[in-house]
CSV table of C-alpha atoms in Angstrom, one decimal:
chain,number,residue,atom,x,y,z
A,1,GLN,CA,-11.2,-10.9,8.0
A,2,VAL,CA,-10.2,-13.3,5.6
A,3,GLN,CA,-8.3,-16.4,6.5
A,4,LEU,CA,-5.9,-18.3,4.2
A,5,VAL,CA,-4.8,-21.9,4.5
A,6,GLU,CA,-2.5,-23.4,1.6
A,7,SER,CA,-2.1,-27.6,1.6
A,8,GLY,CA,-0.4,-29.6,-0.4
A,9,GLY,CA,3.4,-28.9,-0.6
A,10,GLY,CA,6.2,-31.0,0.2
A,11,LEU,CA,9.6,-33.0,-0.9
A,12,VAL,CA,9.6,-34.0,-4.8
A,13,GLN,CA,12.1,-35.1,-7.0
A,14,ALA,CA,13.3,-32.6,-9.8
A,15,GLY,CA,10.4,-33.0,-12.7
A,16,GLY,CA,7.9,-34.3,-10.7
A,17,SER,CA,4.9,-32.0,-9.6
A,18,LEU,CA,2.7,-31.1,-7.0
A,19,ARG,CA,-0.6,-29.2,-6.2
A,20,LEU,CA,-0.9,-26.6,-4.1
A,21,SER,CA,-4.5,-25.5,-2.9
A,22,CYS,CA,-5.2,-22.4,-0.5
A,23,ALA,CA,-9.1,-21.9,1.5
A,24,ALA,CA,-10.4,-18.8,2.3
A,25,SER,CA,-12.7,-18.2,5.2
A,26,GLY,CA,-14.2,-15.5,6.8
A,27,SER,CA,-15.3,-12.2,5.4
A,28,ILE,CA,-15.2,-13.4,1.8
A,29,SER,CA,-17.4,-11.3,-0.3
A,30,SER,CA,-16.0,-9.1,-2.0
A,31,ILE,CA,-12.4,-10.5,-2.7
A,32,ASN,CA,-11.0,-9.7,-5.8
A,33,SER,CA,-7.0,-10.8,-6.8
A,34,MET,CA,-6.0,-14.2,-5.1
A,35,GLY,CA,-2.4,-15.3,-6.1
A,36,TRP,CA,0.4,-17.0,-4.8
A,37,TYR,CA,4.2,-15.9,-3.5
A,38,ARG,CA,7.2,-17.8,-2.9
A,39,GLN,CA,10.2,-17.4,-0.4
A,40,ALA,CA,14.1,-18.9,-0.7
A,41,LEU,CA,15.5,-19.5,2.7
A,42,GLY,CA,17.5,-15.9,2.3
A,43,LYS,CA,16.0,-14.4,-0.3
A,44,GLU,CA,12.8,-11.8,-0.8
A,45,ARG,CA,9.5,-12.9,-1.4
A,46,GLU,CA,8.5,-13.2,-5.1
A,47,LEU,CA,5.4,-13.5,-7.2
A,48,VAL,CA,4.7,-16.7,-9.0
A,49,ALA,CA,1.3,-16.4,-10.1
A,50,THR,CA,-1.9,-14.2,-9.5
A,51,ILE,CA,-5.5,-14.9,-11.2
A,52,THR,CA,-8.9,-12.3,-10.8
A,53,PRO,CA,-12.1,-13.4,-9.9
A,54,ASP,CA,-12.7,-13.1,-13.7
A,55,GLY,CA,-10.2,-15.9,-14.2
A,56,SER,CA,-7.8,-13.4,-15.8
A,57,THR,CA,-4.0,-15.0,-15.0
A,58,GLN,CA,-0.4,-13.4,-14.5
A,59,TYR,CA,2.9,-15.6,-14.0
A,60,ALA,CA,6.4,-14.5,-13.0
A,61,VAL,CA,8.6,-15.5,-15.8
A,62,PRO,CA,10.7,-18.6,-13.9
A,63,VAL,CA,7.4,-20.3,-14.3
A,64,LYS,CA,5.7,-19.4,-16.9
A,65,GLY,CA,4.5,-22.6,-19.1
A,66,ARG,CA,5.2,-24.7,-15.9
A,67,PHE,CA,2.5,-23.6,-13.9
A,68,ILE,CA,-0.8,-23.1,-13.6
A,69,ILE,CA,-2.8,-21.1,-11.6
A,70,SER,CA,-7.0,-21.2,-11.2
A,71,ARG,CA,-9.8,-20.6,-8.5
A,72,ASP,CA,-12.9,-22.0,-7.7
A,73,ASN,CA,-15.1,-18.7,-6.6
A,74,ALA,CA,-17.8,-20.9,-5.4
A,75,LYS,CA,-15.4,-23.0,-3.2
A,76,ASN,CA,-13.5,-19.7,-2.5
A,77,THR,CA,-10.3,-21.6,-3.2
A,78,VAL,CA,-7.0,-21.1,-5.1
A,79,THR,CA,-5.3,-23.9,-7.0
A,80,LEU,CA,-1.3,-23.4,-8.2
A,81,GLN,CA,0.2,-26.9,-10.4
A,82,LEU,CA,3.4,-27.0,-10.6
A,83,ASN,CA,5.2,-28.9,-12.9
A,84,SER,CA,8.4,-29.8,-14.3
A,85,LEU,CA,10.2,-28.7,-11.2
A,86,LYS,CA,13.0,-27.5,-10.6
A,87,ALA,CA,15.4,-26.8,-7.9
A,88,GLU,CA,15.5,-23.4,-7.8
A,89,ASP,CA,11.6,-23.9,-6.9
A,90,THR,CA,12.4,-24.6,-3.7
A,91,GLY,CA,10.9,-22.2,-0.6
A,92,VAL,CA,7.5,-21.3,1.2
A,93,TYR,CA,4.6,-21.0,-1.2
A,94,LEU,CA,2.0,-18.6,0.1
A,95,CYS,CA,-1.5,-17.7,-0.9
A,96,ASN,CA,-2.3,-14.2,-0.6
A,97,ALA,CA,-6.1,-12.3,-1.3
A,98,TRP,CA,-7.2,-8.9,-2.0
A,99,ARG,CA,-10.2,-7.7,-0.2
A,100,LEU,CA,-11.3,-3.8,-0.2
A,101,GLY,CA,-7.9,-2.7,-0.6
A,102,VAL,CA,-6.3,-4.9,2.0
A,103,ARG,CA,-4.2,-8.4,1.5
A,104,TYR,CA,-4.3,-11.4,3.6
A,105,TRP,CA,-1.8,-14.1,3.4
A,106,GLY,CA,-1.8,-17.4,4.3
A,107,GLN,CA,0.9,-19.2,6.7
A,108,GLY,CA,2.5,-20.7,3.8
A,109,THR,CA,3.0,-24.1,3.1
A,110,GLN,CA,6.9,-25.8,2.0
A,111,VAL,CA,8.2,-26.8,-1.3
A,112,THR,CA,11.3,-29.1,-1.3
A,113,VAL,CA,12.5,-29.9,-4.8
A,114,SER,CA,15.6,-32.0,-4.5
A,115,SER,CA,18.1,-32.3,-7.5
């Protein structure tokens, strides 16, 4: 089992920045891709960004150029820097990790962007 705990959400004005962190614990060996998804109220969960153990990244089109995902394999953490935030970025941001074919999810952290 892998436990994922997110932190860093909050309320920010449009144009501002936030930094989200996700710490993995438990059976952390062989963790493969990690990433962030988000879910706005009444909408489906959507991919935000992913990162592989060697640092290859993938971003959803709406966040490309504004968000930066990074990873510290030694500390088993993944971070998402959110810049130039927009009201449509509001939602619950969830960390996820793949390990041996199983996907794990954190509980999520709320990001609210006021316009």
